[in-house]
PDB file of C-alpha atoms and ligand atoms in Angstrom:
ATOM      1  CA  MET A  13      21.111  16.454  47.092  1.00  0.00           C
ATOM      2  CA  ARG A  14      19.364  15.421  44.108  1.00  0.00           C
ATOM      3  CA  LYS A  15      21.421  14.909  40.905  1.00  0.00           C
ATOM      4  CA  PHE A  16      20.545  14.217  36.924  1.00  0.00           C
ATOM      5  CA  ILE A  17      23.316  11.389  35.975  1.00  0.00           C
ATOM      6  CA  THR A  18      23.200   9.734  32.589  1.00  0.00           C
ATOM      7  CA  LEU A  19      25.198   6.968  31.070  1.00  0.00           C
ATOM      8  CA  GLU A  20      26.250   6.856  27.565  1.00  0.00           C
ATOM      9  CA  GLY A  21      28.159   4.810  24.912  1.00  0.00           C
ATOM     10  CA  ILE A  22      28.097   2.780  21.892  1.00  0.00           C
ATOM     11  CA  GLU A  23      26.156  -0.419  21.694  1.00  0.00           C
ATOM     12  CA  GLY A  24      27.435  -3.079  23.914  1.00  0.00           C
ATOM     13  CA  VAL A  25      30.039  -1.174  25.960  1.00  0.00           C
ATOM     14  CA  GLY A  26      28.093  -2.032  29.264  1.00  0.00           C
ATOM     15  CA  LYS A  27      25.757   0.614  30.026  1.00  0.00           C
ATOM     16  CA  THR A  28      23.115  -2.071  31.559  1.00  0.00           C
ATOM     17  CA  SER A  29      25.869  -4.128  33.250  1.00  0.00           C
ATOM     18  CA  ASN A  30      27.021  -0.581  35.067  1.00  0.00           C
ATOM     19  CA  LEU A  31      23.651   1.023  35.816  1.00  0.00           C
ATOM     20  CA  HIS A  32      22.524  -1.182  38.787  1.00  0.00           C
ATOM     21  CA  TYR A  33      26.178  -0.967  40.360  1.00  0.00           C
ATOM     22  CA  ILE A  34      25.796   3.060  39.886  1.00  0.00           C
ATOM     23  CA  GLN A  35      22.315   2.866  41.638  1.00  0.00           C
ATOM     24  CA  GLY A  36      24.047   0.815  44.435  1.00  0.00           C
ATOM     25  CA  LEU A  37      26.720   3.641  45.112  1.00  0.00           C
ATOM     26  CA  LEU A  38      24.414   6.191  44.969  1.00  0.00           C
ATOM     27  CA  GLU A  39      21.978   4.525  47.254  1.00  0.00           C
ATOM     28  CA  LEU A  40      24.691   3.990  49.904  1.00  0.00           C
ATOM     29  CA  SER A  41      25.884   7.562  49.649  1.00  0.00           C
ATOM     30  CA  GLY A  42      22.075   8.532  50.677  1.00  0.00           C
ATOM     31  CA  HIS A  43      20.808   9.381  47.430  1.00  0.00           C
ATOM     32  CA  SER A  44      16.795   8.158  46.663  1.00  0.00           C
ATOM     33  CA  CYS A  45      17.174   7.282  43.047  1.00  0.00           C
ATOM     34  CA  VAL A  46      14.983   6.941  40.026  1.00  0.00           C
ATOM     35  CA  VAL A  47      16.629   4.512  37.466  1.00  0.00           C
ATOM     36  CA  THR A  48      15.023   5.204  33.914  1.00  0.00           C
ATOM     37  CA  ARG A  49      16.245   4.967  30.046  1.00  0.00           C
ATOM     38  CA  GLU A  50      15.933   6.468  26.689  1.00  0.00           C
ATOM     39  CA  PRO A  51      13.992   6.305  24.676  1.00  0.00           C
ATOM     40  CA  GLY A  52      11.331   5.181  27.074  1.00  0.00           C
ATOM     41  CA  GLY A  53      10.937   5.454  30.619  1.00  0.00           C
ATOM     42  CA  THR A  54       6.977   6.314  30.089  1.00  0.00           C
ATOM     43  CA  LEU A  55       4.067   4.591  28.078  1.00  0.00           C
ATOM     44  CA  LEU A  56       4.585   6.625  25.211  1.00  0.00           C
ATOM     45  CA  GLY A  57       8.341   6.666  25.267  1.00  0.00           C
ATOM     46  CA  GLU A  58       8.357   2.992  25.329  1.00  0.00           C
ATOM     47  CA  ALA A  59       5.705   2.715  22.534  1.00  0.00           C
ATOM     48  CA  LEU A  60       8.148   5.249  20.510  1.00  0.00           C
ATOM     49  CA  ARG A  61      11.219   2.914  21.458  1.00  0.00           C
ATOM     50  CA  GLU A  62       9.236  -0.152  20.071  1.00  0.00           C
ATOM     51  CA  LEU A  63       8.655   1.828  16.667  1.00  0.00           C
ATOM     52  CA  LEU A  64      12.516   3.256  16.317  1.00  0.00           C
ATOM     53  CA  LEU A  65      14.191   0.050  17.326  1.00  0.00           C
ATOM     54  CA  SER A  66      11.883  -2.261  15.380  1.00  0.00           C
ATOM     55  CA  HIS A  67      13.707  -4.982  13.627  1.00  0.00           C
ATOM     56  CA  SER A  68      11.315  -4.322  10.523  1.00  0.00           C
ATOM     57  CA  ASP A  69      11.426  -0.885   9.502  1.00  0.00           C
ATOM     58  CA  ASP A  70      14.734   0.276   8.241  1.00  0.00           C
ATOM     59  CA  SER A  71      13.158   2.830   6.066  1.00  0.00           C
ATOM     60  CA  MET A  72      12.515   5.517   8.592  1.00  0.00           C
ATOM     61  CA  SER A  73      13.887   9.130   7.921  1.00  0.00           C
ATOM     62  CA  ALA A  74      16.684  10.476   9.734  1.00  0.00           C
ATOM     63  CA  ASP A  75      14.570  13.373  10.804  1.00  0.00           C
ATOM     64  CA  ALA A  76      11.809  11.477  11.695  1.00  0.00           C
ATOM     65  CA  GLU A  77      13.862   9.423  13.868  1.00  0.00           C
ATOM     66  CA  LEU A  78      15.444  12.639  15.640  1.00  0.00           C
ATOM     67  CA  LEU A  79      11.711  14.076  16.186  1.00  0.00           C
ATOM     68  CA  MET A  80      10.576  10.893  17.668  1.00  0.00           C
ATOM     69  CA  MET A  81      13.824  10.772  20.159  1.00  0.00           C
ATOM     70  CA  PHE A  82      12.679  14.139  21.444  1.00  0.00           C
ATOM     71  CA  ALA A  83       8.936  13.432  21.488  1.00  0.00           C
ATOM     72  CA  ALA A  84       9.642  10.575  23.813  1.00  0.00           C
ATOM     73  CA  ARG A  85      12.233  12.771  25.728  1.00  0.00           C
ATOM     74  CA  ALA A  86       9.557  15.607  26.097  1.00  0.00           C
ATOM     75  CA  GLU A  87       7.280  12.977  27.548  1.00  0.00           C
ATOM     76  CA  HIS A  88       9.599  11.471  29.995  1.00  0.00           C
ATOM     77  CA  LEU A  89      10.786  15.033  31.286  1.00  0.00           C
ATOM     78  CA  ASN A  90       7.368  16.054  32.041  1.00  0.00           C
ATOM     79  CA  LYS A  91       6.095  12.615  33.582  1.00  0.00           C
ATOM     80  CA  VAL A  92       9.297  11.175  35.288  1.00  0.00           C
ATOM     81  CA  ILE A  93      12.640  13.409  35.322  1.00  0.00           C
ATOM     82  CA  ARG A  94      11.274  16.842  36.558  1.00  0.00           C
ATOM     83  CA  PRO A  95       8.876  15.383  38.780  1.00  0.00           C
ATOM     84  CA  ALA A  96      11.620  13.072  40.295  1.00  0.00           C
ATOM     85  CA  LEU A  97      14.133  16.033  40.718  1.00  0.00           C
ATOM     86  CA  GLU A  98      11.559  18.100  42.316  1.00  0.00           C
ATOM     87  CA  ASN A  99      10.775  15.706  44.669  1.00  0.00           C
ATOM     88  CA  ASN A 100      14.475  15.558  45.652  1.00  0.00           C
ATOM     89  CA  GLN A 101      15.238  12.452  44.042  1.00  0.00           C
ATOM     90  CA  THR A 102      18.278  11.469  41.782  1.00  0.00           C
ATOM     91  CA  VAL A 103      17.672  10.656  38.193  1.00  0.00           C
ATOM     92  CA  LEU A 104      19.865   7.759  36.825  1.00  0.00           C
ATOM     93  CA  CYS A 105      19.189   7.489  33.226  1.00  0.00           C
ATOM     94  CA  ASP A 106      20.330   5.052  30.606  1.00  0.00           C
ATOM     95  CA  ARG A 107      21.038   7.564  27.351  1.00  0.00           C
ATOM     96  CA  PHE A 108      20.035  11.029  27.157  1.00  0.00           C
ATOM     97  CA  THR A 109      20.434  14.045  24.807  1.00  0.00           C
ATOM     98  CA  GLU A 110      23.914  13.238  24.328  1.00  0.00           C
ATOM     99  CA  ALA A 111      22.723  10.149  22.565  1.00  0.00           C
ATOM    100  CA  THR A 112      21.200  12.220  20.134  1.00  0.00           C
ATOM    101  CA  TYR A 113      24.281  14.201  19.500  1.00  0.00           C
ATOM    102  CA  ALA A 114      26.254  11.024  18.977  1.00  0.00           C
ATOM    103  CA  TYR A 115      23.565   8.801  16.823  1.00  0.00           C
ATOM    104  CA  GLN A 116      21.515  11.453  14.916  1.00  0.00           C
ATOM    105  CA  GLY A 117      24.221  14.168  14.750  1.00  0.00           C
ATOM    106  CA  GLY A 118      27.359  11.878  14.318  1.00  0.00           C
ATOM    107  CA  GLY A 119      26.151   8.793  13.058  1.00  0.00           C
ATOM    108  CA  ARG A 120      23.166   9.833  10.761  1.00  0.00           C
ATOM    109  CA  GLN A 121      25.188  13.124  10.197  1.00  0.00           C
ATOM    110  CA  LEU A 122      22.261  15.588  10.569  1.00  0.00           C
ATOM    111  CA  ASP A 123      22.557  19.150  11.200  1.00  0.00           C
ATOM    112  CA  VAL A 124      23.742  19.784  14.818  1.00  0.00           C
ATOM    113  CA  ASP A 125      21.727  23.064  15.036  1.00  0.00           C
ATOM    114  CA  LYS A 126      18.549  21.139  14.688  1.00  0.00           C
ATOM    115  CA  ILE A 127      19.479  19.038  17.645  1.00  0.00           C
ATOM    116  CA  SER A 128      20.411  22.208  19.645  1.00  0.00           C
ATOM    117  CA  LYS A 129      17.382  23.852  19.013  1.00  0.00           C
ATOM    118  CA  LEU A 130      15.218  20.774  20.012  1.00  0.00           C
ATOM    119  CA  GLU A 131      17.294  20.533  23.202  1.00  0.00           C
ATOM    120  CA  VAL A 132      16.405  23.914  24.189  1.00  0.00           C
ATOM    121  CA  TRP A 133      12.898  23.760  23.340  1.00  0.00           C
ATOM    122  CA  VAL A 134      12.211  20.643  25.147  1.00  0.00           C
ATOM    123  CA  GLN A 135      14.856  20.886  28.077  1.00  0.00           C
ATOM    124  CA  GLU A 136      15.104  24.408  28.548  1.00  0.00           C
ATOM    125  CA  ASP A 137      18.053  24.961  30.709  1.00  0.00           C
ATOM    126  CA  LEU A 138      17.995  21.297  32.265  1.00  0.00           C
ATOM    127  CA  ARG A 139      21.232  19.314  31.572  1.00  0.00           C
ATOM    128  CA  PRO A 140      22.489  16.351  33.347  1.00  0.00           C
ATOM    129  CA  ASP A 141      24.789  17.146  36.352  1.00  0.00           C
ATOM    130  CA  LEU A 142      27.052  14.482  35.257  1.00  0.00           C
ATOM    131  CA  THR A 143      27.282  12.379  32.197  1.00  0.00           C
ATOM    132  CA  LEU A 144      29.648   8.998  32.153  1.00  0.00           C
ATOM    133  CA  ILE A 145      30.384   7.931  28.310  1.00  0.00           C
ATOM    134  CA  LEU A 146      31.690   4.374  28.581  1.00  0.00           C
ATOM    135  CA  ASP A 147      34.060   4.366  25.600  1.00  0.00           C
ATOM    136  CA  ALA A 148      35.605   1.315  23.795  1.00  0.00           C
ATOM    137  CA  PRO A 149      36.558   0.516  20.268  1.00  0.00           C
ATOM    138  CA  VAL A 150      33.681  -0.327  18.049  1.00  0.00           C
ATOM    139  CA  GLU A 151      34.540  -3.941  17.706  1.00  0.00           C
ATOM    140  CA  VAL A 152      34.647  -4.387  21.426  1.00  0.00           C
ATOM    141  CA  GLY A 153      31.167  -3.107  21.783  1.00  0.00           C
ATOM    142  CA  ARG A 154      30.122  -5.249  18.672  1.00  0.00           C
ATOM    143  CA  ALA A 155      31.504  -8.396  20.203  1.00  0.00           C
ATOM    144  CA  ARG A 156      30.025  -8.071  23.477  1.00  0.00           C
ATOM    145  CA  ALA A 157      26.513  -6.909  22.296  1.00  0.00           C
ATOM    146  CA  GLY A 158      26.787  -9.761  19.428  1.00  0.00           C
ATOM    147  CA  ARG A 159      26.913 -12.298  22.121  1.00  0.00           C
ATOM    148  CA  ARG A 160      23.292 -11.558  23.240  1.00  0.00           C
ATOM    149  CA  SER A 161      20.607 -11.024  20.840  1.00  0.00           C
ATOM    150  CA  GLU A 162      19.616 -10.356  17.237  1.00  0.00           C
ATOM    151  CA  PRO A 163      20.459  -6.646  16.102  1.00  0.00           C
ATOM    152  CA  ASP A 164      17.795  -4.047  16.311  1.00  0.00           C
ATOM    153  CA  ARG A 165      17.407  -1.316  13.748  1.00  0.00           C
ATOM    154  CA  ILE A 166      19.987   0.881  14.870  1.00  0.00           C
ATOM    155  CA  GLU A 167      22.634  -1.978  15.960  1.00  0.00           C
ATOM    156  CA  LYS A 168      22.451  -2.904  12.099  1.00  0.00           C
ATOM    157  CA  GLU A 169      24.149  -0.106  10.963  1.00  0.00           C
ATOM    158  CA  HIS A 170      27.720  -0.660   9.629  1.00  0.00           C
ATOM    159  CA  ASP A 171      30.952   0.097  11.536  1.00  0.00           C
ATOM    160  CA  ALA A 172      31.717   3.602   9.861  1.00  0.00           C
ATOM    161  CA  PHE A 173      28.322   4.768  11.592  1.00  0.00           C
ATOM    162  CA  PHE A 174      29.309   3.723  15.023  1.00  0.00           C
ATOM    163  CA  GLN A 175      32.934   5.061  14.389  1.00  0.00           C
ATOM    164  CA  ARG A 176      31.245   8.619  13.948  1.00  0.00           C
ATOM    165  CA  VAL A 177      28.935   7.927  16.909  1.00  0.00           C
ATOM    166  CA  ARG A 178      32.020   7.009  19.144  1.00  0.00           C
ATOM    167  CA  LYS A 179      33.638   9.977  17.873  1.00  0.00           C
ATOM    168  CA  ALA A 180      30.847  12.284  18.599  1.00  0.00           C
ATOM    169  CA  TYR A 181      30.693  11.117  22.143  1.00  0.00           C
ATOM    170  CA  ILE A 182      34.482  11.857  22.599  1.00  0.00           C
ATOM    171  CA  ASN A 183      33.915  15.583  21.225  1.00  0.00           C
ATOM    172  CA  LEU A 184      31.283  15.965  23.442  1.00  0.00           C
ATOM    173  CA  ALA A 185      33.473  15.090  26.465  1.00  0.00           C
ATOM    174  CA  GLU A 186      36.038  17.315  25.194  1.00  0.00           C
ATOM    175  CA  ARG A 187      34.005  20.287  24.834  1.00  0.00           C
ATOM    176  CA  TYR A 188      32.073  19.888  28.341  1.00  0.00           C
ATOM    177  CA  PRO A 189      34.525  18.361  30.497  1.00  0.00           C
ATOM    178  CA  HIS A 190      32.579  20.039  33.608  1.00  0.00           C
ATOM    179  CA  ARG A 191      29.713  17.969  33.056  1.00  0.00           C
ATOM    180  CA  ILE A 192      30.811  14.825  30.637  1.00  0.00           C
ATOM    181  CA  CYS A 193      33.250  12.438  31.216  1.00  0.00           C
ATOM    182  CA  LEU A 194      34.913   9.316  29.422  1.00  0.00           C
ATOM    183  CA  ILE A 195      35.232   6.065  31.143  1.00  0.00           C
ATOM    184  CA  ASN A 196      37.704   3.515  29.495  1.00  0.00           C
ATOM    185  CA  ALA A 197      35.193   0.615  28.852  1.00  0.00           C
ATOM    186  CA  SER A 198      37.639  -1.776  27.263  1.00  0.00           C
ATOM    187  CA  VAL A 199      38.810  -3.276  30.557  1.00  0.00           C
ATOM    188  CA  GLU A 200      37.440  -6.014  32.609  1.00  0.00           C
ATOM    189  CA  LEU A 201      34.309  -4.830  34.395  1.00  0.00           C
ATOM    190  CA  ASP A 202      35.496  -4.309  37.924  1.00  0.00           C
ATOM    191  CA  ALA A 203      38.271  -2.055  36.461  1.00  0.00           C
ATOM    192  CA  VAL A 204      35.563  -0.038  34.702  1.00  0.00           C
ATOM    193  CA  GLN A 205      33.412  -0.040  37.899  1.00  0.00           C
ATOM    194  CA  LEU A 206      36.734   1.338  39.644  1.00  0.00           C
ATOM    195  CA  GLN A 207      36.695   4.329  37.119  1.00  0.00           C
ATOM    196  CA  ILE A 208      33.136   5.086  37.670  1.00  0.00           C
ATOM    197  CA  HIS A 209      33.607   4.987  41.343  1.00  0.00           C
ATOM    198  CA  LYS A 210      36.355   7.401  41.337  1.00  0.00           C
ATOM    199  CA  LYS A 211      34.390   9.812  38.813  1.00  0.00           C
ATOM    200  CA  LEU A 212      31.149   9.853  40.999  1.00  0.00           C
ATOM    201  CA  LEU A 213      33.795  10.889  43.920  1.00  0.00           C
ATOM    202  CA  GLU A 214      35.621  13.586  41.878  1.00  0.00           C
ATOM    203  CA  TYR A 215      32.340  14.998  40.593  1.00  0.00           C
ATOM    204  CA  ASN A 216      31.238  15.173  44.450  1.00  0.00           C
ATOM    205  CA  ILE A 217      28.253  13.009  43.582  1.00  0.00           C
ATOM    206  CA  LEU A 218      28.938  10.595  46.312  1.00  0.00           C
ATOM    207  CA  ILE A 219      29.693  11.581  50.020  1.00  0.00           C
ATOM    208  CA  GLY A 220      33.191  10.253  51.120  1.00  0.00           C
TER     209      GLY A 220
HETATM  210  N1  T5A B 309      19.280   6.271  20.517  1.00  0.00           N
HETATM  211  C1  T5A B 309      19.009   6.660  22.060  1.00  0.00           C
HETATM  212  C2  T5A B 309      19.401   7.139  19.739  1.00  0.00           C
HETATM  213  O1  T5A B 309      20.083   6.948  18.431  1.00  0.00           O
HETATM  214  N2  T5A B 309      19.435   8.543  19.895  1.00  0.00           N
HETATM  215  C3  T5A B 309      18.985   8.820  21.132  1.00  0.00           C
HETATM  216  O2  T5A B 309      18.555  10.127  21.400  1.00  0.00           O
HETATM  217  C4  T5A B 309      18.570   7.395  22.082  1.00  0.00           C
HETATM  218  C5  T5A B 309      18.403   8.288  23.571  1.00  0.00           C
HETATM  219  C6  T5A B 309      18.949   2.567  22.347  1.00  0.00           C
HETATM  220  C7  T5A B 309      19.286   2.616  21.159  1.00  0.00           C
HETATM  221  O3  T5A B 309      18.761   4.065  20.686  1.00  0.00           O
HETATM  222  C8  T5A B 309      19.764   4.608  20.272  1.00  0.00           C
HETATM  223  C9  T5A B 309      21.037   4.250  20.819  1.00  0.00           C
HETATM  224  C10 T5A B 309      20.646   2.859  20.960  1.00  0.00           C
HETATM  225  O4  T5A B 309      20.932   2.176  19.393  1.00  0.00           O
HETATM  226  P1  T5A B 309      19.761   0.794  24.139  1.00  0.00           P
HETATM  227  O5  T5A B 309      18.819   0.212  24.707  1.00  0.00           O
HETATM  228  O6  T5A B 309      20.526   2.026  24.907  1.00  0.00           O
HETATM  229  O7  T5A B 309      19.270   1.199  22.434  1.00  0.00           O
HETATM  230  O8  T5A B 309      20.530  -0.263  24.020  1.00  0.00           O
HETATM  231  P2  T5A B 309      22.311  -0.637  23.446  1.00  0.00           P
HETATM  232  O9  T5A B 309      23.255   0.557  23.587  1.00  0.00           O
HETATM  233  O10 T5A B 309      22.161  -1.645  22.368  1.00  0.00           O
HETATM  234  O11 T5A B 309      22.478  -1.334  24.930  1.00  0.00           O
HETATM  235  P3  T5A B 309      23.263  -2.653  25.070  1.00  0.00           P
HETATM  236  O12 T5A B 309      22.183  -3.267  25.944  1.00  0.00           O
HETATM  237  O13 T5A B 309      23.338  -3.239  23.628  1.00  0.00           O
HETATM  238  O14 T5A B 309      24.684  -2.390  25.555  1.00  0.00           O
HETATM  239  P4  T5A B 309      25.131  -2.205  26.846  1.00  0.00           P
HETATM  240  O15 T5A B 309      23.990  -1.928  27.955  1.00  0.00           O
HETATM  241  O16 T5A B 309      25.885  -0.701  26.810  1.00  0.00           O
HETATM  242  O17 T5A B 309      25.778  -3.232  27.151  1.00  0.00           O
HETATM  243  P5  T5A B 309      25.536  -4.630  28.255  1.00  0.00           P
HETATM  244  O18 T5A B 309      25.892  -3.866  29.619  1.00  0.00           O
HETATM  245  O19 T5A B 309      24.427  -5.211  27.971  1.00  0.00           O
HETATM  246  O20 T5A B 309      26.717  -5.559  27.813  1.00  0.00           O
HETATM  247  C11 T5A B 309      27.076  -6.303  26.648  1.00  0.00           C
HETATM  248  C12 T5A B 309      27.696  -7.613  27.164  1.00  0.00           C
HETATM  249  O21 T5A B 309      28.727  -7.256  27.458  1.00  0.00           O
HETATM  250  C13 T5A B 309      29.154  -7.594  28.649  1.00  0.00           C
HETATM  251  C14 T5A B 309      28.096  -7.935  29.502  1.00  0.00           C
HETATM  252  O22 T5A B 309      27.997  -8.899  30.424  1.00  0.00           O
HETATM  253  C15 T5A B 309      26.987  -8.004  28.495  1.00  0.00           C
HETATM  254  O23 T5A B 309      27.158  -9.430  28.035  1.00  0.00           O
HETATM  255  N3  T5A B 309      30.233  -6.548  29.392  1.00  0.00           N
HETATM  256  C16 T5A B 309      31.563  -7.160  29.466  1.00  0.00           C
HETATM  257  N4  T5A B 309      32.459  -7.879  29.158  1.00  0.00           N
HETATM  258  C17 T5A B 309      33.647  -7.612  29.357  1.00  0.00           C
HETATM  259  N5  T5A B 309      34.287  -6.731  30.001  1.00  0.00           N
HETATM  260  C18 T5A B 309      33.258  -5.570  30.377  1.00  0.00           C
HETATM  261  N6  T5A B 309      33.832  -4.730  31.063  1.00  0.00           N
HETATM  262  C19 T5A B 309      31.991  -5.599  30.110  1.00  0.00           C
HETATM  263  N7  T5A B 309      30.873  -4.851  30.452  1.00  0.00           N
HETATM  264  C20 T5A B 309      29.860  -5.268  29.861  1.00  0.00           C
END
């Protein structure tokens, strides 16, 4: 009963806060879980993450950023995601390709065809079974993330960038409702988790 589940959303909406809650629900329902993240999840991927999110380099070209996301993803798929799925394990991933459509496609306004070609090249026909997008206004995410740490290279972007990212996520959920859904993340954490629980049942990820 392995599944590939991804969690998405703009900065600070609560992905990290909900990851272990989801893992707990999955394990109670009999899934053996591998929890991972993008960019990252492998030695090379974590090194690329460091470069991508580095506080100091704000001159990286959008194409270089896109290609590094997919280089990290190719490694992640080969070394972690595909082996786990082949081993009948459920993969729970903090961000995946929908983040590329949202950030590089929406935020950076790169040609979506380029992303789609890389997606097919790197993933072939593998897509997540379910993507939960935690959705909240940009100012809510900013306020929550701001309480925590110094902004990284991407977090330093202006509000219009994150408005485009959010809109791109909403468009993805409208386009692929059979595998992508929005969760209202503006509300209190337990109300967010109630929605997540319901979606996991609705998409037949949990038993009972
Ligand atoms: N990226 C990634 C791309 O550009 N393209 C790609 O293809 C990929 C894969 C990765 C960055 O890389 C970019 C996107 C990102 O910029 P990341 O590690 O995913 O970065 O980090 P962030 O999105 O920056 O994640 P954050 O840790 O900032 O945000 P989270 O995980 O969404 O938020 P979380 O859980 O840490 O919560 C933030 C604060 O809010 C509180 C929490 O307690 C915490 O203090 N909180 C709530 N408060 C009130 N009510 C709720 N419902 C709350 N939920 C959480």
